[in-house]
Structures are given as structure tokens and as C-alpha cells.
Amino acid sequence: MSGFHGLFIPGPTNMPFGVRQAMDIALEDQRSPDFPAFTLPLFRDLKKAFKTEKGQVFLFPGSGTGGWEAAITNTLSPGDRVLIAVFGQFSYLWADLCARHGLIVDTVDVEWGEGVPLDIYAQRLRDDKAHAIKAVLVCHNETATGVTSDVAGVRDALDAAGHPALLMVDGVSSIASIDFRMDEWGVDVAVSGSQKGFMLPTGLAIVAVSQKALAMQKTAKCPRGFFDFADMIRTNKDGYFPYTPATTLLRGLRASLDMLFAEGLDNVFARHHRLAEGVRLGVAAWGLELCAKAPKWHSDTVTAICVPKGFNSDDVIKTAYHRYRMSLGLGLSKVAGRVFRIGHIGNINEIMMLQALAGCEMALRDVGVPVAAGSGVAAAQEHYRATAPQFQLSKVA
Ligand SMILES: *Cc1c(COP(=O)(O)O)cnc(C)c1O
């Protein structure tokens, strides 16, 4: 079939050609004398993507889920208490993974479509005079509902309570796409993966760790082997790994970081915001509701859209896939059948967003949802026209 399959899921994302080309290479010797000349600058530059100078970043073969496991097993012991708000499938799964490791999980159940409840976190931390809570967990961008939470606000709650718990953040669908400031927000462990904002294939868990969290290794009793930070620290310092690294992905990561830095991280965030605004205006023009309950929670990397009562979002997704060769994100778990998601993370631009909206419009109309043809596309077009970089026709050849 001709043309591209439209990939509008929030990960894996669209891989830039430059990244693909950087990985189209022979496999290499990960113990060669010149490997460190490649890896040491990579480790150093990766820290910029997390906005950390003091922290250390680890690259495990794995996915974001492995990053969650690395975060907790290197810092906590079975029986330790963690506080986590669950407001979507990803925050739910992280809480579940904590329970499987024998942690006591204080879950705050939040309506799906809302973000981290700062007032409840603040209250729990104030009430925990004995400091039984060892870590506070936050899903920065809940990919299931298209909700971004206020991580700096959680840091403020910890500080206001004078609470020493670690602050751990799932940034799998935010880091390198939505503003994230590890040092400034006092984040102790930040987890990401390769196949979202980093625009790579799946296969890396990327974990940034503060000095405070690194020190916890001494007391942390959760069993760990593959994900042990200590083995990484010992070998990474000379540019090597404790076991075979995903060298091809590391080459891709180099290209991806170079692209992100060439655009400028702040420009990358602004682009995601502008493109996401266009999508949200398109949804509003359709007369449909977002899953995110308030603008403060709107995600710039994924938009979850509710179908009207009486319709099944799976029908929209299947129609889009089979008739128009485009992939949309499913409604997961509690919102299955009720929402579909447009991913707008990574290597995306205006025209791609218009494609996504146009395809959604056709599929929505096919299943009988009464949206006006072209309405969402037109709303997004006007937003992109108003906000795209200016240039003077008279000044170009
Ligand atoms: C994708 C995602 C994960 C899971 O990552 P995998 O790479 O699929 O293991 C975790 N959290 C969030 C917020 C995600 O978007």
C-alpha cells in the first residue's frame, strides 16, 4: 500500500529519518577502546534532557516499565510505604508494580481525567509525622487520560511539610516533550523510555537519579540484579556497561538528542503546546469533550477524547485503522470504549496533526457521531496559521 500508515498513538511515536539512519549501522564492539568516546558525552548530554546537573542518568535495555522497577528497587525495601495517586492506567500500573515488590502502597484514587491531588498529598504528608512514607510517586503525564500534573506542586507539598520522602516521577510520556526540571523541582528519580519523546524504537529505560536517591542504595533491600544502579555506576564511569548495552539504540539516542538540542528544548516544548492546542480546538469544534477535566491538566503530548453516549470509541479506532490506515490510541481499562486518543508526541508537525484530525473526522462520521466534516481541521488550521513562524514573502527568493 502506498503512503505512510498514520501513527497517531502516544508511543511508539514517529521516528525521524535522521534517527533511523543513525541506527542503520553495523553492530559494534561494546568493549572497544573507543566506545567511551561515544558513551561518556552521551551520558553527559542526556542529563540536559532531564534538566539535571547533579543527578546521574542510567540507560537500561528495557522499557518504561523497567524504569519504574529500577526506581523503586534501588531505593526502597519491602514494607516501605509509598504514596501514589491513581488517575489512569499508567499510574495504576506503577502502583501495582510497587505492591508486587512488597511495598505498602497508599493509593489515592482520583477520578480519571483529573491530575495529582495536591491538597490530599499535602495533607497526607503533614499527617505523616513519623515519616513512614518513604517515597511520593507522581505520573507527570497520564497517557491514558491526557492529563499533565503539577510536579513542582508536589515538591512544594513535601517542602511545606518538611517531609524527607523521595519524589519519584513517571515522565515516560513527558520528558523531552513537556517541560520537565529535575533539579529545580527536586525530583529524586525520573523515569522515561525510548519510544515516546525520545523518538526511538522501544528498548531503553532511561532513569535519572538524584544524589539523595543514589545514597538510598545502601539501605534499600528490594531484590535487584539486572536493574542494579551500583553495577551501572561502576562501569558507566569509564564509558562501559555491566552487560551488553543496546548499542544501536544508543546511536539512535545520540541522533535524537542532537535533534532535540538543535531545535532547543524550550522550542520543542512550545511546538508540542502549539500543536496540542490546535488538536484541542479541533475537538472543541467537533463539539466533543476531552477526558481531561480542566485546562490546567491538558496534556501537550496526548489528547484523550470522549465519544458521546451511545457510541463506542473502539468503533472509531477500528474504522480509522481499516478504512484510513491510521492508528489512534485505545481507551484503556476504566475508559475503554469511552475515549480514543490522538498522540502528538515527538516528531510531529502541523500537517501531521491536520491529517490526524481529518482521519478522525471521517471515522467519527462513519460511525454516526455528528461532527461536521472539516470542522476540527478548520479550527486547527486557523490556530496554526495564527501561530506558525512569520516570514516575509518579499524577502524570500
Ligand atoms: C508508555 C508509558 C509507560 C510504560 O512504558 P513502557 O515503555 O510501555 O513499559 C509508563 N508510563 C507512562 C506515562 C507511559 O506513557
Coordinates of C-alpha atoms and ligand atoms in Angstrom, one line a residue:
M1 CA 0.0 0.0 0.0
S2 CA 1.2 3.4 -0.8
G3 CA 2.0 6.3 1.5
F4 CA 2.6 6.1 5.3
H5 CA 0.4 4.5 7.8
G6 CA -0.7 7.3 10.1
L7 CA 0.8 6.7 13.6
F8 CA -1.1 8.8 16.0
I9 CA -0.7 6.8 19.2
P10 CA 1.2 8.2 22.1
G11 CA 4.1 5.8 21.7
P12 CA 5.8 4.3 19.9
T13 CA 6.0 7.6 18.1
N14 CA 7.1 8.7 14.6
M15 CA 10.8 8.1 14.2
P16 CA 12.7 10.9 12.4
F17 CA 14.7 9.7 9.3
G18 CA 17.9 11.1 10.8
V19 CA 17.4 8.8 13.8
R20 CA 16.7 5.8 11.6
Q21 CA 19.7 6.5 9.5
A22 CA 21.9 6.8 12.6
M23 CA 20.8 3.2 13.5
D24 CA 21.4 1.7 10.1
I25 CA 24.9 0.7 11.0
A26 CA 26.9 -2.5 11.6
L27 CA 26.7 -3.8 15.2
E28 CA 29.7 -2.7 17.2
D29 CA 32.1 -3.8 19.9
Q30 CA 30.7 -2.5 23.2
R31 CA 34.1 -3.2 24.9
S32 CA 36.2 -1.4 22.3
P33 CA 38.7 1.2 23.4
D34 CA 36.9 3.9 21.6
F35 CA 33.4 3.1 22.8
P36 CA 33.7 5.5 25.8
A37 CA 34.4 8.4 23.5
F38 CA 30.9 7.9 22.3
T39 CA 29.1 7.0 25.6
L40 CA 30.6 9.5 28.0
P41 CA 29.3 12.5 26.1
L42 CA 26.0 10.7 25.6
F43 CA 25.6 10.2 29.4
R44 CA 26.6 13.9 29.9
D45 CA 24.2 15.2 27.3
L46 CA 21.3 13.1 28.4
K47 CA 21.3 14.9 31.7
K48 CA 20.3 18.1 29.8
A49 CA 17.1 16.4 28.6
F50 CA 16.1 15.9 32.3
K51 CA 17.4 19.4 33.3
T52 CA 19.7 17.9 35.9
E53 CA 23.3 18.7 36.6
K54 CA 23.6 16.9 39.9
G55 CA 21.8 13.7 39.0
Q56 CA 23.0 10.7 37.1
V57 CA 21.2 9.1 34.2
F58 CA 21.1 5.3 33.6
L59 CA 20.3 3.6 30.3
F60 CA 18.9 0.1 30.8
P61 CA 17.8 -2.2 28.0
G62 CA 14.1 -2.3 28.7
S63 CA 11.0 -0.1 28.5
G64 CA 9.4 2.5 30.8
T65 CA 8.1 -0.3 33.0
G66 CA 11.6 -1.5 33.7
G67 CA 12.4 2.1 34.7
W68 CA 9.7 2.0 37.3
E69 CA 11.2 -1.1 38.7
A70 CA 14.7 0.3 38.7
A71 CA 13.4 3.4 40.5
I72 CA 11.8 1.6 43.4
T73 CA 14.2 -1.4 43.9
N74 CA 17.3 0.7 44.2
T75 CA 15.8 3.0 46.8
L76 CA 13.3 1.1 48.9
S77 CA 12.8 -2.0 50.9
P78 CA 9.8 -4.4 51.2
G79 CA 7.4 -3.0 53.8
D80 CA 8.3 0.6 52.9
R81 CA 5.3 2.9 52.4
V82 CA 4.8 4.9 49.2
L83 CA 2.1 7.5 48.3
I84 CA 0.7 7.4 44.8
A85 CA -2.4 9.0 43.2
V86 CA -4.1 6.7 40.6
F87 CA -5.9 8.5 37.9
G88 CA -5.3 6.4 34.8
Q89 CA -3.9 3.1 33.6
F90 CA -0.2 4.1 33.9
S91 CA -0.4 5.4 37.4
Y92 CA -2.4 2.3 38.3
L93 CA 0.2 0.0 36.8
W94 CA 3.1 1.7 38.7
A95 CA 1.2 1.4 42.0
D96 CA 0.6 -2.3 41.1
L97 CA 4.3 -2.8 40.4
C98 CA 5.1 -1.3 43.8
A99 CA 2.7 -3.7 45.5
R100 CA 4.3 -6.7 43.7
H101 CA 7.6 -5.7 45.2
G102 CA 6.2 -5.8 48.7
L103 CA 5.9 -2.1 49.2
I104 CA 2.9 -0.7 51.2
V105 CA 1.1 1.4 48.7
D106 CA -1.0 4.3 49.9
T107 CA -3.2 4.8 46.9
V108 CA -5.2 8.0 46.4
D109 CA -7.9 7.2 44.0
V110 CA -8.7 10.2 41.8
E111 CA -11.3 10.5 39.1
W112 CA -9.8 9.6 35.7
G113 CA -9.5 12.9 33.9
E114 CA -8.0 14.8 36.9
G115 CA -4.4 15.1 37.9
V116 CA -2.4 14.7 41.1
P117 CA -4.5 16.0 44.1
L118 CA -2.0 18.4 45.6
D119 CA -4.2 19.1 48.6
I120 CA -4.6 15.5 49.5
Y121 CA -0.8 14.9 49.1
A122 CA -0.1 17.9 51.3
Q123 CA -2.5 16.6 54.0
R124 CA -1.1 13.1 53.9
L125 CA 2.5 14.4 54.2
R126 CA 1.6 16.8 57.0
D127 CA -0.2 14.0 58.9
D128 CA 2.8 11.6 58.5
K129 CA 4.7 12.9 61.4
A130 CA 6.7 9.7 61.8
H131 CA 7.8 9.9 58.2
A132 CA 6.6 6.4 57.4
I133 CA 6.1 7.4 53.7
K134 CA 9.4 6.8 52.0
A135 CA 8.6 7.9 48.5
V136 CA 5.9 10.0 46.8
L137 CA 5.1 8.9 43.3
V138 CA 3.7 11.1 40.5
C139 CA 2.8 10.2 37.0
H140 CA 3.7 13.5 35.3
N141 CA 1.7 12.9 32.2
E142 CA -1.0 10.2 32.5
T143 CA -1.0 8.9 28.9
A144 CA -4.3 7.1 29.3
T145 CA -6.4 10.3 30.0
G146 CA -4.2 13.0 28.5
V147 CA -3.6 14.7 31.9
T148 CA -0.5 16.5 33.0
S149 CA 0.1 17.0 36.7
D150 CA 2.0 19.7 38.6
V151 CA 5.2 18.0 39.8
A152 CA 6.6 21.3 41.2
G153 CA 3.4 21.5 43.3
V154 CA 4.2 18.1 44.8
R155 CA 7.7 19.3 45.7
D156 CA 6.1 22.3 47.4
A157 CA 3.9 20.0 49.4
L158 CA 6.9 17.9 50.5
D159 CA 8.8 21.0 51.5
A160 CA 5.9 22.6 53.3
A161 CA 5.5 19.5 55.4
G162 CA 9.3 19.3 55.9
H163 CA 8.9 15.7 54.7
P164 CA 12.1 13.8 53.6
A165 CA 10.4 11.3 51.3
L166 CA 11.9 10.8 47.8
L167 CA 10.0 12.3 44.9
M168 CA 9.7 9.9 42.0
V169 CA 8.2 10.9 38.7
D170 CA 7.0 8.8 35.8
G171 CA 8.0 11.1 32.9
V172 CA 7.7 8.4 30.2
S173 CA 5.3 10.5 28.0
S174 CA 6.5 13.9 29.1
I175 CA 10.3 14.1 29.3
A176 CA 11.8 15.7 26.1
S177 CA 8.3 16.8 25.0
I178 CA 6.8 18.7 28.0
D179 CA 8.8 21.0 30.3
F180 CA 10.5 18.9 33.0
R181 CA 13.0 20.2 35.5
M182 CA 14.6 17.6 37.6
D183 CA 16.9 19.7 39.8
E184 CA 14.6 22.7 40.1
W185 CA 11.7 20.6 41.2
G186 CA 13.8 18.4 43.5
V187 CA 12.9 15.2 41.7
D188 CA 14.8 12.2 43.1
V189 CA 14.0 9.6 40.4
A190 CA 12.7 10.4 36.9
V191 CA 11.7 7.6 34.6
S192 CA 11.5 7.7 30.9
G193 CA 11.7 5.3 27.9
S194 CA 13.0 5.5 24.4
Q195 CA 9.8 5.2 22.3
K196 CA 8.0 8.4 23.2
G197 CA 9.6 11.8 23.4
F198 CA 13.0 10.4 22.5
M199 CA 11.5 9.3 19.1
L200 CA 13.3 5.9 19.1
P201 CA 12.2 2.3 18.9
T202 CA 11.2 0.7 22.2
G203 CA 14.1 -0.8 24.1
L204 CA 15.6 1.6 26.6
A205 CA 14.5 2.5 30.1
I206 CA 16.0 5.9 30.8
V207 CA 16.3 6.7 34.5
A208 CA 17.7 9.9 36.1
V209 CA 18.6 9.7 39.8
S210 CA 19.5 12.4 42.3
Q211 CA 22.4 12.0 44.7
K212 CA 19.9 11.7 47.6
A213 CA 18.2 8.7 45.9
L214 CA 21.6 7.2 44.9
A215 CA 22.5 7.2 48.6
M216 CA 19.4 5.1 49.4
Q217 CA 21.1 2.1 47.7
K218 CA 22.9 1.4 50.9
T219 CA 19.7 0.7 52.8
A220 CA 17.4 -0.4 50.0
K221 CA 16.6 -4.1 50.4
C222 CA 14.4 -4.8 47.4
P223 CA 16.0 -7.6 45.4
R224 CA 17.6 -6.3 42.3
G225 CA 20.0 -7.7 39.7
F226 CA 19.5 -6.5 36.2
F227 CA 18.4 -3.1 37.3
D228 CA 21.1 -2.5 40.0
F229 CA 22.4 1.1 39.9
A230 CA 25.7 0.0 41.6
D231 CA 26.7 -2.1 38.6
M232 CA 25.9 0.7 36.2
I233 CA 27.8 3.3 38.3
R234 CA 30.9 1.1 38.4
T235 CA 31.1 0.5 34.7
N236 CA 29.5 3.7 33.3
K237 CA 32.2 5.9 34.8
D238 CA 34.6 4.5 32.3
G239 CA 32.1 4.5 29.5
Y240 CA 31.0 0.9 29.6
F241 CA 28.1 -1.2 30.8
P242 CA 27.7 -4.2 33.2
Y243 CA 26.1 -6.2 30.4
T244 CA 25.6 -5.8 26.7
P245 CA 24.0 -2.4 26.0
A246 CA 21.6 -1.7 23.2
T247 CA 24.3 -0.1 21.1
T248 CA 22.1 0.5 18.1
L249 CA 19.6 2.3 20.2
L250 CA 22.4 4.3 21.8
R251 CA 23.4 5.5 18.4
G252 CA 19.8 6.5 17.7
L253 CA 19.7 8.3 21.0
R254 CA 22.7 10.4 20.1
A255 CA 20.9 11.5 16.9
S256 CA 17.7 12.1 18.8
L257 CA 19.4 14.3 21.4
D258 CA 21.2 16.2 18.7
M259 CA 17.9 16.9 17.0
L260 CA 16.2 18.0 20.3
F261 CA 19.1 20.3 21.2
A262 CA 19.4 21.7 17.7
E263 CA 15.7 22.7 17.9
G264 CA 16.2 23.8 21.5
L265 CA 14.3 22.1 24.3
D266 CA 12.2 25.1 25.0
N267 CA 11.2 25.3 21.4
V268 CA 10.4 21.6 21.4
F269 CA 8.0 22.2 24.4
A270 CA 6.5 25.2 22.6
R271 CA 5.9 23.2 19.5
H272 CA 4.2 20.4 21.4
H273 CA 2.0 23.0 23.1
R274 CA 1.1 24.8 19.9
L275 CA 0.3 21.6 18.1
A276 CA -1.7 20.2 21.0
E277 CA -3.7 23.5 21.2
G278 CA -4.7 23.0 17.6
V279 CA -5.9 19.5 18.3
R280 CA -7.9 20.7 21.3
L281 CA -9.5 23.4 19.3
G282 CA -10.4 20.8 16.7
V283 CA -12.1 18.7 19.3
A284 CA -14.0 21.7 20.6
A285 CA -15.2 22.4 17.1
W286 CA -16.5 18.8 16.8
G287 CA -18.5 19.5 20.0
L288 CA -16.8 16.6 21.8
E289 CA -15.4 16.6 25.3
L290 CA -11.9 15.9 26.5
C291 CA -11.2 13.3 29.1
A292 CA -9.1 15.9 30.9
K293 CA -11.5 17.7 33.2
A294 CA -9.8 21.2 33.3
P295 CA -7.4 23.2 31.2
K296 CA -4.7 23.1 33.9
W297 CA -4.5 19.3 33.2
H298 CA -4.4 19.5 29.4
S299 CA -1.6 17.3 28.1
D300 CA 0.6 18.6 25.2
T301 CA 1.6 15.1 24.2
V302 CA -1.7 13.2 24.0
T303 CA -5.4 14.2 23.8
A304 CA -8.0 11.8 25.1
I305 CA -11.4 12.4 23.6
C306 CA -14.7 11.2 24.9
V307 CA -17.3 9.9 22.4
P308 CA -20.9 10.9 23.0
K309 CA -23.1 8.5 25.0
G310 CA -24.4 5.7 22.8
F311 CA -21.2 5.4 20.8
N312 CA -18.2 3.1 21.3
S313 CA -14.8 4.6 20.8
D314 CA -13.4 1.2 19.7
D315 CA -15.6 1.5 16.6
V316 CA -14.0 4.9 15.8
I317 CA -10.5 3.4 16.2
K318 CA -11.2 0.3 14.2
T319 CA -12.8 2.4 11.4
A320 CA -9.9 4.7 11.3
Y321 CA -7.5 1.8 11.1
H322 CA -9.2 -0.3 8.5
R323 CA -10.6 2.5 6.2
Y324 CA -8.0 5.2 6.5
R325 CA -4.9 3.3 7.7
M326 CA -4.3 5.4 10.8
S327 CA -3.7 4.3 14.3
L328 CA -5.3 6.1 17.3
G329 CA -4.8 5.3 20.9
L330 CA -7.4 3.0 22.6
G331 CA -9.4 3.8 25.7
L332 CA -7.7 1.8 28.4
S333 CA -9.3 0.0 31.3
K334 CA -11.9 2.3 33.0
V335 CA -12.3 4.4 30.0
A336 CA -12.3 1.6 27.5
G337 CA -15.0 2.2 24.8
R338 CA -15.4 5.7 26.0
V339 CA -12.3 7.5 24.8
F340 CA -10.0 7.5 21.9
R341 CA -6.6 9.2 21.9
I342 CA -4.6 11.2 19.5
G343 CA -0.9 11.0 20.3
H344 CA 1.0 14.2 19.4
I345 CA 4.4 13.5 20.9
G346 CA 7.8 13.6 19.4
N347 CA 8.5 14.0 15.7
I348 CA 5.3 15.9 14.7
N349 CA 4.3 19.0 12.8
E350 CA 1.2 20.9 11.8
I351 CA 0.4 18.9 8.7
M352 CA 0.6 15.7 10.6
M353 CA -1.9 17.0 13.1
L354 CA -4.3 18.0 10.3
Q355 CA -4.0 14.5 8.9
A356 CA -4.9 13.1 12.3
L357 CA -7.9 15.4 12.7
A358 CA -9.1 14.7 9.2
G359 CA -8.9 11.0 9.7
C360 CA -10.7 11.2 13.0
E361 CA -13.4 13.3 11.4
M362 CA -14.0 10.7 8.7
A363 CA -14.1 7.8 11.2
L364 CA -16.3 9.7 13.6
R365 CA -18.8 10.5 10.8
D366 CA -18.6 6.9 9.5
V367 CA -19.8 5.5 12.9
G368 CA -22.5 8.2 13.1
V369 CA -21.1 10.7 15.5
P370 CA -22.5 14.0 14.3
V371 CA -19.4 16.1 13.7
A372 CA -19.3 18.5 10.8
A373 CA -16.9 17.5 8.0
G374 CA -13.8 19.7 8.1
S375 CA -14.8 21.4 11.3
G376 CA -11.9 20.2 13.5
V377 CA -9.4 20.5 10.7
A378 CA -10.5 24.1 10.0
A379 CA -10.2 25.1 13.7
A380 CA -6.7 23.7 13.9
Q381 CA -5.7 25.2 10.6
E382 CA -6.7 28.7 11.8
H383 CA -4.7 28.2 15.0
Y384 CA -1.6 27.0 13.2
R385 CA -1.9 29.9 10.7
A386 CA -2.1 32.4 13.6
T387 CA 0.8 30.9 15.4
A388 CA 3.3 29.5 12.9
P389 CA 6.6 31.4 12.5
Q390 CA 6.2 34.6 10.4
F391 CA 8.1 35.2 7.3
Q392 CA 8.0 38.0 4.7
L393 CA 7.1 36.8 1.2
S394 CA 9.0 39.7 -0.3
K395 CA 12.2 38.6 1.4
V396 CA 12.4 35.1 0.1
A397 CA 13.6 34.0 -3.3
Ligands
LIG1 C1 4.2 4.3 27.9 C2 4.1 4.7 29.3 C3 4.6 3.8 30.3 C4 5.1 2.4 30.1 O1 6.2 2.3 29.3 P1 6.5 1.0 28.5 O2 7.7 1.5 27.7 O3 5.4 0.6 27.7 O4 6.9 0.0 29.5 C5 4.6 4.3 31.6 N1 4.1 5.4 32.0 C6 3.6 6.3 31.1 C7 3.1 7.6 31.5 C8 3.6 5.9 29.7 O5 3.1 6.7 28.8

